[in-house]
XYZ file of C-alpha atoms in Angstrom:
538
model
C -49.477 -174.712 64.345
C -49.308 -177.389 61.480
C -46.356 -175.445 60.044
C -44.809 -175.771 63.688
C -43.386 -179.687 62.657
C -40.322 -179.343 60.377
C -40.879 -180.607 57.431
C -38.400 -183.464 55.893
C -35.861 -182.349 53.309
C -37.723 -182.872 49.368
C -35.753 -185.503 47.297
C -34.142 -183.917 44.270
C -35.459 -184.310 41.434
C -39.174 -184.035 41.812
C -40.489 -187.188 40.572
C -43.633 -187.492 38.784
C -45.527 -189.634 36.468
C -43.728 -187.850 33.325
C -40.549 -188.452 35.535
C -40.621 -191.773 37.173
C -37.578 -192.781 39.151
C -34.893 -195.009 37.950
C -33.739 -198.143 39.640
C -29.907 -199.891 38.774
C -30.310 -203.624 37.566
C -27.398 -205.860 38.937
C -25.590 -208.059 35.864
C -23.515 -211.127 36.780
C -20.744 -213.000 35.038
C -21.798 -215.989 33.107
C -19.938 -218.462 34.599
C -22.255 -221.295 36.338
C -22.144 -223.277 39.305
C -24.489 -226.451 40.026
C -25.059 -227.242 43.078
C -24.870 -230.733 42.267
C -20.725 -230.361 42.035
C -20.858 -229.878 45.375
C -22.516 -232.828 47.076
C -26.216 -231.860 46.424
C -29.099 -234.371 46.364
C -32.504 -233.521 45.137
C -34.383 -236.181 46.970
C -36.341 -234.028 49.214
C -34.998 -235.967 52.319
C -30.644 -234.724 52.255
C -29.923 -231.502 53.607
C -28.451 -229.351 51.977
C -27.444 -226.490 53.702
C -23.584 -227.170 53.352
C -23.698 -227.911 49.800
C -25.722 -224.794 48.463
C -24.013 -222.559 50.898
C -20.464 -223.980 49.625
C -21.559 -222.982 45.986
C -22.655 -219.738 46.333
C -19.613 -218.458 48.439
C -17.363 -220.570 45.915
C -19.345 -218.359 43.213
C -18.905 -214.912 45.160
C -14.935 -215.814 45.482
C -14.393 -216.299 41.978
C -16.167 -213.255 41.296
C -19.550 -213.816 41.192
C -21.810 -215.439 38.489
C -24.508 -218.028 38.473
C -25.387 -220.891 40.849
C -27.802 -223.388 39.713
C -30.316 -225.156 41.499
C -31.700 -227.907 39.160
C -35.025 -229.365 39.049
C -35.908 -231.494 42.296
C -37.175 -231.142 45.649
C -33.998 -229.736 47.566
C -34.205 -229.925 51.204
C -32.538 -227.463 53.174
C -31.463 -225.132 56.354
C -30.818 -221.261 55.960
C -29.153 -219.760 52.772
C -26.957 -217.217 53.003
C -26.292 -214.779 49.900
C -23.331 -213.264 48.312
C -22.265 -210.506 46.588
C -22.371 -210.791 43.270
C -24.464 -213.994 42.988
C -26.989 -214.880 40.984
C -29.228 -217.690 42.370
C -30.783 -219.231 40.157
C -34.231 -222.076 40.234
C -34.546 -223.941 37.025
C -38.270 -225.217 36.601
C -39.817 -227.435 39.063
C -37.046 -226.883 41.139
C -38.201 -226.483 45.180
C -35.753 -225.473 48.029
C -38.150 -226.803 51.231
C -36.551 -225.341 54.096
C -36.514 -227.843 57.125
C -38.714 -227.932 59.640
C -36.040 -228.348 62.253
C -35.796 -225.565 64.158
C -32.366 -226.256 65.364
C -31.163 -225.745 62.221
C -32.204 -222.332 62.383
C -29.834 -220.188 64.653
C -31.126 -217.311 66.774
C -29.955 -213.945 65.384
C -30.485 -210.298 65.839
C -32.868 -209.348 63.730
C -35.982 -207.137 63.141
C -40.054 -206.777 64.167
C -42.037 -204.693 62.987
C -39.307 -201.915 62.852
C -37.796 -202.536 66.209
C -34.017 -205.053 66.625
C -35.554 -208.533 67.788
C -34.399 -211.305 68.516
C -35.872 -213.747 65.460
C -34.959 -217.366 64.215
C -32.556 -217.107 61.097
C -34.518 -216.495 58.286
C -34.024 -219.466 55.359
C -32.732 -216.961 53.135
C -30.432 -214.052 54.168
C -28.250 -211.392 53.372
C -26.788 -208.364 54.670
C -24.215 -205.607 53.442
C -24.191 -207.075 49.970
C -24.146 -205.819 46.434
C -25.540 -207.476 42.822
C -27.441 -210.222 44.391
C -30.358 -212.048 42.634
C -33.170 -214.959 43.131
C -34.195 -215.803 39.724
C -35.742 -218.494 37.422
C -39.041 -220.503 37.640
C -38.879 -222.260 41.150
C -40.347 -222.478 44.201
C -38.794 -220.999 47.792
C -40.966 -222.816 50.516
C -40.943 -221.926 54.408
C -42.414 -224.796 55.769
C -44.764 -222.138 57.471
C -47.268 -224.714 59.101
C -44.579 -226.215 61.751
C -44.020 -222.366 63.153
C -47.263 -220.829 63.112
C -50.139 -220.870 65.456
C -53.414 -221.102 64.337
C -56.971 -219.913 65.752
C -60.190 -222.670 65.300
C -62.016 -219.922 63.822
C -59.860 -219.770 60.948
C -60.306 -223.098 59.786
C -63.098 -225.707 58.774
C -63.689 -228.462 61.260
C -61.593 -231.039 59.123
C -58.677 -228.780 59.202
C -58.338 -228.148 63.128
C -58.709 -231.580 63.682
C -56.092 -232.650 61.531
C -54.089 -230.005 62.959
C -54.574 -231.033 66.149
C -53.872 -234.543 65.136
C -50.588 -233.610 63.818
C -49.159 -232.381 67.763
C -48.365 -229.720 69.226
C -50.646 -228.424 72.153
C -53.898 -225.946 72.229
C -54.450 -223.021 74.532
C -56.336 -223.557 77.960
C -59.514 -222.634 76.172
C -59.119 -225.246 73.592
C -59.554 -222.375 70.840
C -55.570 -221.874 69.400
C -53.400 -224.522 68.583
C -49.699 -223.731 69.263
C -46.737 -226.339 67.412
C -45.177 -226.403 70.923
C -45.524 -226.034 74.575
C -43.138 -223.685 74.705
C -44.657 -221.351 71.450
C -48.163 -221.691 73.874
C -46.162 -220.691 77.275
C -44.403 -217.459 75.755
C -47.494 -216.713 73.653
C -49.583 -216.841 76.739
C -47.119 -214.587 78.695
C -46.886 -212.257 76.327
C -43.351 -212.160 75.479
C -41.439 -209.721 74.071
C -38.816 -210.586 71.853
C -37.062 -207.061 71.878
C -33.796 -206.677 72.361
C -33.096 -204.202 74.902
C -31.220 -203.948 78.070
C -28.089 -205.419 76.957
C -29.940 -208.456 75.826
C -28.247 -211.192 73.175
C -30.479 -213.161 70.945
C -29.517 -216.547 72.618
C -31.191 -214.817 75.692
C -34.648 -215.748 74.035
C -33.917 -219.428 74.291
C -36.392 -220.556 76.338
C -39.416 -218.669 73.302
C -36.850 -219.949 70.406
C -40.299 -221.669 68.927
C -42.297 -218.587 68.799
C -39.792 -215.923 67.009
C -40.669 -217.203 63.978
C -38.632 -215.951 61.103
C -39.638 -214.192 57.667
C -38.879 -215.855 54.343
C -36.489 -213.648 52.750
C -34.470 -211.031 54.794
C -32.359 -208.885 52.499
C -30.520 -205.436 54.891
C -28.578 -203.159 53.500
C -28.136 -204.370 50.302
C -27.786 -202.796 46.791
C -28.510 -204.071 43.244
C -31.157 -206.535 44.255
C -33.350 -208.549 41.961
C -36.006 -210.756 42.745
C -37.708 -212.382 39.550
C -39.573 -215.099 38.261
C -39.886 -217.389 41.450
C -42.743 -218.435 43.711
C -42.117 -217.583 47.649
C -44.717 -219.334 49.620
C -45.464 -220.954 53.224
C -43.664 -218.256 55.095
C -43.517 -218.539 58.842
C -43.898 -214.856 58.768
C -43.971 -212.200 56.689
C -42.165 -213.682 53.095
C -40.319 -210.491 51.427
C -38.522 -208.044 53.672
C -36.310 -206.008 52.039
C -34.790 -203.663 54.887
C -32.752 -199.961 53.916
C -31.720 -201.517 50.428
C -30.923 -199.904 47.437
C -32.261 -200.183 44.181
C -33.920 -202.993 44.528
C -36.423 -205.263 41.815
C -39.338 -207.615 42.614
C -40.538 -209.365 39.190
C -43.059 -211.391 38.088
C -43.066 -213.001 41.504
C -45.709 -215.208 42.604
C -46.165 -214.835 46.725
C -48.474 -217.308 48.730
C -49.060 -217.694 52.027
C -52.232 -219.335 53.743
C -55.282 -217.091 54.773
C -54.630 -217.693 58.647
C -51.138 -217.152 58.143
C -50.703 -214.719 61.348
C -48.318 -211.836 59.844
C -48.274 -213.429 56.549
C -47.684 -210.622 54.518
C -46.522 -210.849 50.909
C -44.020 -208.089 50.870
C -42.810 -205.562 53.229
C -40.407 -202.769 51.679
C -38.753 -200.979 54.843
C -36.519 -198.024 54.270
C -35.493 -198.530 50.412
C -34.895 -196.472 48.678
C -34.936 -196.745 44.281
C -37.550 -199.593 43.660
C -39.534 -201.515 41.618
C -42.393 -204.035 42.026
C -44.261 -205.141 38.846
C -45.843 -208.112 37.473
C -46.598 -209.638 40.851
C -49.184 -212.221 42.493
C -49.864 -212.277 45.395
C -52.396 -213.913 47.648
C -51.322 -214.063 51.347
C -52.515 -213.974 54.760
C -52.110 -210.268 55.718
C -50.819 -206.934 53.816
C -50.004 -207.778 50.160
C -47.396 -205.139 49.076
C -46.562 -202.590 52.149
C -44.547 -199.867 52.658
C -42.802 -199.451 56.151
C -39.861 -197.407 57.719
C -39.805 -198.217 61.146
C -41.953 -197.864 63.869
C -41.593 -195.103 66.525
C -38.736 -193.732 68.018
C -36.672 -195.635 66.440
C -37.657 -195.515 63.287
C -37.672 -191.784 63.513
C -33.856 -192.286 64.735
C -33.035 -194.568 61.443
C -34.703 -191.575 59.744
C -34.982 -193.566 56.223
C -37.942 -192.858 54.509
C -38.910 -195.837 51.184
C -38.902 -193.839 48.755
C -38.702 -193.254 44.600
C -40.708 -196.309 44.169
C -42.825 -197.669 41.174
C -45.529 -200.472 41.931
C -46.928 -201.641 38.458
C -49.223 -203.815 36.761
C -49.672 -206.221 39.798
C -52.333 -208.689 40.737
C -53.760 -209.026 44.641
C -55.953 -211.708 45.859
C -56.048 -212.271 49.581
C -54.958 -210.231 51.788
C -55.332 -207.213 54.545
C -54.838 -204.627 51.757
C -53.508 -204.416 48.202
C -51.271 -201.768 48.422
C -50.336 -200.150 51.964
C -48.521 -197.614 53.898
C -47.973 -198.387 57.312
C -48.569 -198.961 60.202
C -44.993 -199.165 60.822
C -43.965 -195.562 58.833
C -41.845 -193.676 61.744
C -38.858 -192.359 58.934
C -41.509 -191.366 56.330
C -42.701 -192.912 52.731
C -42.518 -190.529 49.560
C -42.451 -190.418 45.773
C -44.361 -193.702 45.393
C -45.895 -194.255 42.137
C -48.744 -197.128 41.763
C -50.323 -197.993 38.672
C -52.758 -200.935 36.621
C -53.273 -203.057 40.200
C -55.739 -205.314 40.307
C -57.150 -206.154 43.767
C -60.189 -209.154 44.011
C -60.870 -210.091 47.153
C -59.098 -208.205 49.520
C -59.784 -206.747 52.955
C -59.064 -203.358 52.057
C -57.754 -201.998 48.592
C -55.579 -198.983 48.913
C -54.633 -198.853 52.817
C -52.730 -196.053 54.798
C -52.557 -196.713 58.783
C -50.918 -195.213 61.347
C -51.034 -193.892 65.169
C -50.542 -191.256 67.488
C -46.757 -191.746 68.576
C -45.505 -192.996 65.211
C -44.556 -189.729 63.789
C -43.176 -189.953 60.093
C -44.379 -188.010 57.331
C -46.271 -189.885 54.461
C -46.773 -187.834 51.322
C -46.277 -187.829 47.335
C -47.889 -190.918 46.610
C -49.450 -191.242 43.399
C -52.012 -193.679 42.336
C -53.776 -194.277 38.602
C -55.640 -196.994 36.823
C -56.665 -199.253 39.864
C -58.909 -201.913 39.465
C -60.465 -203.449 42.553
C -63.441 -206.040 43.134
C -65.639 -207.712 45.834
C -63.159 -205.482 48.336
C -64.611 -206.762 52.298
C -64.097 -203.309 53.410
C -63.511 -200.112 52.458
C -61.669 -199.626 48.784
C -59.780 -196.228 49.597
C -58.753 -196.350 53.438
C -56.684 -193.718 55.263
C -57.107 -193.865 59.597
C -54.641 -192.253 61.722
C -56.338 -194.318 64.925
C -54.428 -198.230 63.830
C -53.652 -199.190 66.963
C -53.015 -203.419 68.278
C -51.233 -203.945 71.282
C -47.990 -206.207 71.129
C -45.837 -207.446 74.088
C -43.119 -205.054 71.750
C -44.876 -202.096 72.437
C -43.382 -199.363 74.490
C -45.375 -196.599 75.528
C -46.261 -193.792 73.586
C -47.362 -190.399 73.959
C -50.945 -190.575 72.535
C -51.994 -187.004 73.971
C -53.768 -185.052 71.058
C -51.176 -182.096 70.410
C -48.649 -182.153 67.650
C -44.823 -183.318 68.421
C -41.968 -185.634 66.964
C -44.807 -188.593 67.250
C -47.389 -186.816 65.248
C -47.942 -188.897 61.751
C -48.578 -186.529 59.043
C -49.872 -187.650 55.705
C -50.064 -185.450 53.041
C -50.527 -184.731 49.159
C -51.180 -187.621 47.381
C -53.376 -188.127 43.822
C -55.145 -191.456 43.024
C -56.810 -190.795 39.091
C -59.031 -193.687 37.415
C -59.584 -196.083 40.612
C -62.813 -198.367 39.806
C -64.246 -200.547 42.586
C -66.976 -203.119 42.121
C -67.651 -204.469 45.389
C -66.937 -202.614 48.975
C -68.261 -201.456 52.542
C -67.340 -198.281 51.797
C -65.979 -196.087 49.076
C -63.473 -193.956 50.690
C -63.017 -193.464 54.294
C -60.320 -190.714 55.244
C -60.010 -190.572 59.374
C -57.690 -187.910 60.621
C -56.143 -186.451 63.709
C -58.051 -183.258 65.188
C -54.724 -181.953 65.672
C -53.274 -182.932 62.488
C -55.966 -183.858 59.005
C -55.287 -185.899 56.509
C -55.112 -183.354 53.999
C -54.332 -182.450 50.428
C -55.446 -185.644 48.684
C -56.999 -184.961 45.126
C -59.370 -188.364 43.655
C -60.452 -187.771 40.581
C -62.114 -190.277 37.803
C -63.492 -192.891 40.306
C -66.647 -195.381 40.254
C -67.149 -197.151 43.300
C -69.708 -199.632 43.922
C -70.306 -200.235 47.387
C -72.925 -200.276 50.477
C -71.336 -196.749 51.988
C -69.935 -194.198 49.482
C -67.579 -190.960 51.267
C -66.856 -190.669 54.986
C -64.628 -188.025 55.811
C -63.780 -187.167 59.706
C -60.838 -184.855 60.306
C -59.716 -184.323 56.457
C -58.433 -181.217 54.941
C -58.095 -179.725 51.262
C -59.153 -183.451 50.063
C -60.999 -183.021 46.546
C -63.157 -185.945 44.592
C -63.611 -184.594 40.846
C -65.618 -186.556 38.572
C -66.564 -189.603 40.563
C -69.710 -191.565 40.686
C -71.174 -193.013 43.581
C -73.263 -196.581 43.549
C -74.317 -197.220 46.877
C -76.865 -199.212 48.862
C -76.648 -196.897 51.340
C -78.330 -193.555 50.254
C -78.479 -191.528 54.249
C -76.111 -189.895 53.208
C -73.777 -190.864 50.727
C -71.632 -188.719 51.436
C -70.658 -188.077 55.688
C -68.404 -185.479 56.752
C -67.343 -184.850 60.187
C -64.964 -181.881 61.355
C -63.504 -181.657 58.020
C -62.909 -178.484 55.894
C -62.088 -176.786 52.509
C -63.587 -179.730 50.523
C -64.267 -179.618 47.094
C -67.028 -182.035 45.102
C -67.166 -181.460 41.703
C -69.078 -183.927 39.056
C -70.751 -185.953 41.446
C -72.934 -189.026 40.231
C -75.034 -190.881 42.579
C -78.291 -192.644 42.378
C -81.065 -191.238 41.352
C -84.126 -190.865 44.489
C -81.237 -190.883 47.238
C -82.580 -190.233 50.376
C -79.694 -187.567 51.596
C -76.758 -186.137 50.095
C -74.445 -184.998 53.002
C -74.669 -185.522 56.270
C -72.125 -182.455 57.876
C -71.068 -182.899 61.384
C -68.562 -180.799 63.770
C -68.153 -177.391 64.499
C -64.839 -177.399 62.690
C -66.549 -178.477 59.142
C -66.026 -176.058 56.967
C -65.570 -174.232 53.708
C -67.241 -177.000 51.502
C -68.370 -176.662 48.342
C -69.748 -178.734 45.489
C -70.295 -177.527 41.997
C -71.575 -179.460 38.345
C -73.496 -182.425 39.959
C -77.542 -182.673 40.024
C -79.128 -181.969 43.558
C -82.309 -183.193 42.059
C -81.575 -186.221 42.342
C -81.481 -186.157 46.177
C -84.673 -185.883 48.301
C -82.550 -184.027 50.945
C -79.424 -182.306 50.109
C -78.094 -182.081 53.522
C -78.410 -182.284 56.993
C -76.251 -180.280 59.793
C -75.704 -181.413 63.371
C -73.182 -181.201 66.222
C -72.047 -177.409 65.530
C -72.019 -177.866 61.442
C -73.663 -174.836 59.930
C -75.772 -174.900 56.542
C -73.852 -171.648 55.503
C -70.055 -173.729 54.902
C -71.920 -176.223 52.609
C -71.898 -173.924 49.325
C -73.520 -175.285 45.830
C -72.306 -173.879 42.791
C -72.989 -174.181 38.888
C -75.573 -177.744 39.869
C -79.267 -178.699 38.769
C-alpha cells in the first residue's frame, strides 16, 4: 500500500554526519561606498530610501563591493539588494523602517507557500547572486504599526497603551487593529491570494492587512546574513525562498511574543544552507523548514534540502526546530546539532495534514538541550490544521494519494529535556504512519513520557523517562514494529505500558528493569497481550 506512492529521487551524494553538505560562501570586492556620500542622514527623521538604494545600485554597477552604513539611526523605506553587494551595518547602526505604509508598494509575494499580494518587504532581493547583509547593526521593521493584537496577549497597562495609540477595536473589544481597513479585511476573512487573474493592485482596499516579512530573498545564490540583529518584523523576520548556498550566521532574531506570524527564520525550498550561532526569541516558530503549500507546493517541487543547523539558542517561540506545516515540496538531509531551546512551546516539531503531500525524510538531530518546554519536547502531528482565508479545498479522505504527507527515516541522538508536558508525541495517519524513527540517548523530564499513535518502526534505545504521571509511562495506539531497549523510568511506577488498537503489533522491550512498575501493561480496544514481548529484562 505504501509503495504505491512514488518516492522522491534521492540526492547524490548521500549525506551523513561524516559527510555534511557544503555551502558555498559569497565573496566581495573591497571597494566601499558610504551611504553618507549619497546624502543619507542618520538623524532618525530623514527618509533615506533613495540614498541607500542609490548606493547599492552604484556599488553593483561598479562590479560590487561593500555599501557601508555607519553608526546612527537611519529612517528608511524599502531597500532592494543587488548582486555582488554586501550591505554592511556598523555597530550602533540601525535601519529603522518607516511606519508610513504608503512607502511600501503592493507587490506579488508569497504567503505560507502560495502567491499572494503583500506589501513590499523592508529588505528584498530577487534573482540575485553573491549578496550579503553583515555587521553588528540592527534591522528594525517597526512591526507594531502593522500588527493586530489580542487583549489577552498583553498586560492591562500594555493594552491601555495600545488602545490609546490609535487604531480601532473589534466590536467585542478584545482585538486591536492598526486601522479600520485592517479590521474590515480581517473580520471579513479576506483572502490575499493572487488568483483568477488578479493583480496586487486589486487588493488596495486591504493594503493595511498585507503585512510584509522583514527580509525576503527569492531565487538568490550565494547569500550571507551575518552578525546583525533582525527585529520587530510585521510578520516573518527572515524568509529565504528558493535560494541556493545560503548562510545565516551569528544573527540575533527578535519578535514580540504577541507577534502574529512572528516567525524567526523560514527557510523555504532552499538547497545547501547553513544556520549557525544564531539567537532567536520570537512570537511563532523559530527555525522553520518549509517548501510550499498543498498543490502549489507540489507543483513547485523544490524540497528544502542539504542543510546544517548548529550552535543556535532559541528562547520564546512556538517551536525551536520546526518542519512544516507548509512542506508540500518535501524536506531532506538536514542536520541539527548543539542547539539549546529554553522556554519554547515545543522543542523539535514536525507538523502536517492530509492534503499537503510531500516527503520529509533524512532529518538528523543530536546534542539538543531543552529546558522548560511548555508542551512536547519531540513532536510529530499529521493532524495540524488552522483554517485561514487563504486555504482552499483539500482532499482529507483517509486514503493514499498525492496529498498524503510522508514523514520517515530520521534519527535523534543525545536529546536532553528538563521540563515539558510530554517527552515524545507522535501522531501519524492510519493510512500513512510516521515511520522509521530512531531515538537514542534521551533524558526526558516531563509530566508524561511517550505517546505514539499510528507510528511504525520507531526505536527507543537508552532512554531515561522521569515523569510526574506514571499511569502509563508509555501510551501506544495502533502502532507497530516498535522497539524499546534499555529504558529507565521511575521506581514505583503505576503502569509502564497502555496499549490500544488492533493495529498495535510487534512491540518489543528489552534490557529494562520491569520490577520498577506495579503493572507492566494494560491492553484495550483490540490490542492483545501477545503483541508486547519482553526479553532480557528483570
